[in-house]
XYZ file of C-alpha atoms in Angstrom:
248
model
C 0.925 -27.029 -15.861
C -2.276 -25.814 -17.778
C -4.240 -27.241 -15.031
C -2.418 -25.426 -12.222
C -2.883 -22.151 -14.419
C -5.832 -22.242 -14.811
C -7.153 -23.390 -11.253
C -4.717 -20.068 -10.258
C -6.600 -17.927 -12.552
C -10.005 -16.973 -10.422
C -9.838 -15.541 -7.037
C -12.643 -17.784 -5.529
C -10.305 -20.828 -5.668
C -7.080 -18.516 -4.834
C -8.954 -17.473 -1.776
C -9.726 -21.266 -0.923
C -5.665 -22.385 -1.186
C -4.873 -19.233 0.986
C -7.771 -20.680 3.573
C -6.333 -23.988 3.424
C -2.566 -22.662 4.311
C -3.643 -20.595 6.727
C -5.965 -24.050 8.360
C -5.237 -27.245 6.465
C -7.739 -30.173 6.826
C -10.795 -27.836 6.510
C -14.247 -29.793 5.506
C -16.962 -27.859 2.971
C -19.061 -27.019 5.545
C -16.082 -24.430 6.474
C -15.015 -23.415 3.417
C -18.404 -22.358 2.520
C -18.430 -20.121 5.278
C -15.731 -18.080 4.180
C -17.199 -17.386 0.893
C -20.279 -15.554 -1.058
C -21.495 -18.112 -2.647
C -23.400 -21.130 -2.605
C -22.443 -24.657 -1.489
C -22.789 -26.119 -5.152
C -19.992 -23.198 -6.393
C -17.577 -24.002 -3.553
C -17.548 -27.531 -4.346
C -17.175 -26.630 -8.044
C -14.187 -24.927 -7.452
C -12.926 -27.248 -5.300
C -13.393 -30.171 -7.949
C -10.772 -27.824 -10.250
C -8.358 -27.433 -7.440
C -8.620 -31.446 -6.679
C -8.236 -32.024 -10.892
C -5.186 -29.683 -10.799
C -3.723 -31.589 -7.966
C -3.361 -28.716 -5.733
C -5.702 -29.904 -2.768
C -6.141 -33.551 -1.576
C -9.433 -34.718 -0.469
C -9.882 -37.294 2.508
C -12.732 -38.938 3.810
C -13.347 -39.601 7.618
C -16.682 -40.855 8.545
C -19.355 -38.665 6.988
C -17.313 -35.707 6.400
C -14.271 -34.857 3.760
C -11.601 -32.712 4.350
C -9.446 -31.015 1.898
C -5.971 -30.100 1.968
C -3.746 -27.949 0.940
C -0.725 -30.237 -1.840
C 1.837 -27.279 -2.215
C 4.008 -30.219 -4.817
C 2.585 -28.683 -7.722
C 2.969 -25.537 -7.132
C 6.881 -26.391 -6.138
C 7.014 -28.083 -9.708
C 5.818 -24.541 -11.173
C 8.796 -22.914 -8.950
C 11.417 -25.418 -10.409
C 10.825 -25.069 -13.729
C 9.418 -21.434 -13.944
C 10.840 -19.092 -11.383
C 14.383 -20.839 -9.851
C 15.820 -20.963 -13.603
C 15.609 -17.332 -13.894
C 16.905 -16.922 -10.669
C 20.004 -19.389 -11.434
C 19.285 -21.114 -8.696
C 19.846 -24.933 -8.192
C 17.088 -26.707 -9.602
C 17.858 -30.024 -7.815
C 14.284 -29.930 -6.141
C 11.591 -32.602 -6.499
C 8.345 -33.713 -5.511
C 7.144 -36.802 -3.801
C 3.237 -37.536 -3.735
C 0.317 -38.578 -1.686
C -1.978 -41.422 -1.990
C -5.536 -40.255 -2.450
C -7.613 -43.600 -1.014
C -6.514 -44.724 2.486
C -5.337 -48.728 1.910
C -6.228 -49.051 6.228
C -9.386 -46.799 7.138
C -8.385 -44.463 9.871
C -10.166 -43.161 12.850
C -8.704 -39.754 12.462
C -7.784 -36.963 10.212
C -4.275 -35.939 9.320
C -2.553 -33.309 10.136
C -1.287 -32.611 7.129
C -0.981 -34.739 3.669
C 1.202 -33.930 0.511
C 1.276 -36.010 -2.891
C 3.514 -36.447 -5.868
C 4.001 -38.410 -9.106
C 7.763 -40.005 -9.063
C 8.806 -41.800 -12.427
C 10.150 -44.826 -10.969
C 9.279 -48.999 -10.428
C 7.205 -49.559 -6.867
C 10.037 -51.631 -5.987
C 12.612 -48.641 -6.026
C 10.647 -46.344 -4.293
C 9.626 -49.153 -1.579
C 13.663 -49.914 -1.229
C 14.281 -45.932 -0.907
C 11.654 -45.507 2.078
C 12.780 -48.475 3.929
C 16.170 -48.931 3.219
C 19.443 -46.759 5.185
C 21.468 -46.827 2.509
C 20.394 -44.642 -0.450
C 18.420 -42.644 2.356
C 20.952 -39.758 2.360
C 21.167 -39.111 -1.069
C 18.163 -37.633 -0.870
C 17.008 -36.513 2.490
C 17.691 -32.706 3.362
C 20.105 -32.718 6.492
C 20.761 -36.177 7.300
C 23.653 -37.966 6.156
C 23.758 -40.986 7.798
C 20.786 -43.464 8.606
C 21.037 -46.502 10.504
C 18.144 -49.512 10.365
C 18.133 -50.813 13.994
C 15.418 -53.383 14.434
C 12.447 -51.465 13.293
C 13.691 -48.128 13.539
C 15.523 -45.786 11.308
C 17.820 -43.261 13.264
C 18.524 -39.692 11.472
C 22.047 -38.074 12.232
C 22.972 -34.563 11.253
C 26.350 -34.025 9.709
C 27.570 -33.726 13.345
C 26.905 -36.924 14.075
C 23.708 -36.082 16.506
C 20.877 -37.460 16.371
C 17.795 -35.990 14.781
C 14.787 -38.196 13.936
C 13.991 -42.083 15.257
C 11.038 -43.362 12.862
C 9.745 -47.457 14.319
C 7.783 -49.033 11.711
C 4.620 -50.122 13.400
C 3.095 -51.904 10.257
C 3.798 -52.121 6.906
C 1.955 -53.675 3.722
C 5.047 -54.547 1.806
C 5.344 -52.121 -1.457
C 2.405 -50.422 -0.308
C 1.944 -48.845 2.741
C 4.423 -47.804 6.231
C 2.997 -46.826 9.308
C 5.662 -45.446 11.633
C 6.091 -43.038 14.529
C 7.854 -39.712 14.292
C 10.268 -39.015 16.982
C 11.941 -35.888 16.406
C 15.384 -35.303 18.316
C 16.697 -31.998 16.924
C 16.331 -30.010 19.939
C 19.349 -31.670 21.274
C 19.248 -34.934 24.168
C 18.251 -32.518 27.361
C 14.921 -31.144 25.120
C 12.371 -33.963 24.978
C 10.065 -33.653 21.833
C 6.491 -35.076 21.517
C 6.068 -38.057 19.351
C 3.699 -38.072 16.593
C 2.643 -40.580 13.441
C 3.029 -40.968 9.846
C 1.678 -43.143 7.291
C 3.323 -43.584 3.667
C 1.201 -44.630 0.615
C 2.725 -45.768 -2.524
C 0.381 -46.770 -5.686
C 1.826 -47.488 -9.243
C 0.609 -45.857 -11.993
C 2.166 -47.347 -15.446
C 5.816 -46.048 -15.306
C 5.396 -43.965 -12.656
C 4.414 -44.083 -8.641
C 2.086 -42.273 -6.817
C 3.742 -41.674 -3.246
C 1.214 -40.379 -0.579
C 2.488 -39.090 3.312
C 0.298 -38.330 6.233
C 1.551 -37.114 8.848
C -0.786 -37.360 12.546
C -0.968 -35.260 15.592
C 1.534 -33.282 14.930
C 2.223 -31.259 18.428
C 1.997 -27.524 18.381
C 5.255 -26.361 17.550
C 6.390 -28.770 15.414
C 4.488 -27.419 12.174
C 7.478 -27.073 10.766
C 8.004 -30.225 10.059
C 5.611 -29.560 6.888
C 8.781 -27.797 5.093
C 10.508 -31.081 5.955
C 8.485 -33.117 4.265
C 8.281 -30.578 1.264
C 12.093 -30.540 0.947
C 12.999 -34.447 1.597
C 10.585 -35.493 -0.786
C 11.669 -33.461 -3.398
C 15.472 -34.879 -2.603
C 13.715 -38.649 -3.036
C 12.240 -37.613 -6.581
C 15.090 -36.087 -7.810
C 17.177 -39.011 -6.984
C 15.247 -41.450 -8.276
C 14.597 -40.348 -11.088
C 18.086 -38.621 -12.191
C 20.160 -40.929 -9.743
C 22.019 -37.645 -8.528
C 21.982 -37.269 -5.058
C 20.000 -33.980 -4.332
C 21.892 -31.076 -3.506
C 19.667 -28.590 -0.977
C 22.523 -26.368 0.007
C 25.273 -25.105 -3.455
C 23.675 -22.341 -5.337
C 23.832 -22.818 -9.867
């Protein structure tokens, strides 16, 4: 929490989170044209942002982009601001590997990371298993494993999300497609990628997501990752099923 504080506390670096919502992915080169000052500052305050876990640095070729982690900032929101709004506080975080275990030819999209207090087995059993998956996920409530792929219903029983595992490092890393089916069967939906990363860290896990060529219109799906990883943290580590929709 100090860290976040204090990364909050000068306008240079709140100006550089506000740049990276508005464009995530953004490489020094232009971030440092958006501010007065020279290249040695902006990286500076972008090493304070990166200690404070509130951007994510990856490397691609020659060039690193940064990107905008809005978990710790949601950790500041459920223990600072939804208490004193009695609001449910039945949010949690979920977190993103920093070093890429397969290089990548490509930038994400978008990236988000988390620490969850939990074994590397658990956590690998929640991401690739149906049948804890809806204690935690924020609309579906049924999953089904068929073959490779993990089918997402909605209460109603449609469907809303087919993820096929295209390769997987076992209690390390899932590479899977992203084929969204919320628009209803007669609205086809481009297909996109994401990777998961998980890393132990003593009695803890480090859980990283990626998330590639994401079509335009789907941006959404950023909120989606936000709130279904906070159901998986909350879970695991309170084994209460997270509750996204009952007020305090």
């Amino acid at each position: 929490m100090d860290a976040i504080f204090k990364a909050l506390n000068d306008p240079a670096r709140r100006a550089l989170l506000d740049s990276l919502r508005a464009k995530d992915g953004q490489s020094l080169m232009e971030l440092e044209e958006q501010l007065d000052m020279t290249r040695f500052g902006v990286m500076k305050h972008l090493k304070v942002l990166e200690d404070a876990n509130l951007i994510v640095p990856r490397k691609v070729g020659r060039f690193k982009y940064h990107y905008l982690n809005a978990m710790p900032l949601q950790e500041v929101i459920d223990r600072w601001v939804e208490p004193l709004l009695a609001r449910s506080a039945a949010r949690a975080m979920a977190d993103l590997k920093q070093e890429l275990e397969k290089p990548m030819s490509k930038k994400p999209d978008f990236v988000m990371q988390t620490f969850i207090r939990c074994s590397q087995d658990a956590l690998w059993d929640a991401l690739t298993k149906p049948d804890g998956m809806a204690n935690y996920h924020f609309m579906a409530n049924r999953i089904e494993l068929e073959g490779n792929q993990l089918i997402y219903y909605t209460p109603d029983d449609n469907k809303m999300l087919v993820c096929t595992s295209i390769e997987e490092t076992p209690k390390s890393r899932i590479e899977s497609t992203f084929e969204p089916h919320w628009a209803g069967p007669d609205v086809p939906l481009a297909t996109s990628s994401f990777v998961y990363l998980i890393e132990p860290e003593g009695p803890q896990c480090k859980l990283t997501v990626e998330h590639y060529d994401i079509p335009e219109g789907q941006e959404g799906v950023a909120d989606g990752w936000a709130r279904m990883m906070s159901g998986l943290k909350t879970w695991l580590e309170t084994g209460e099923p997270a509750n996204f929709g009952s007020a305090a």
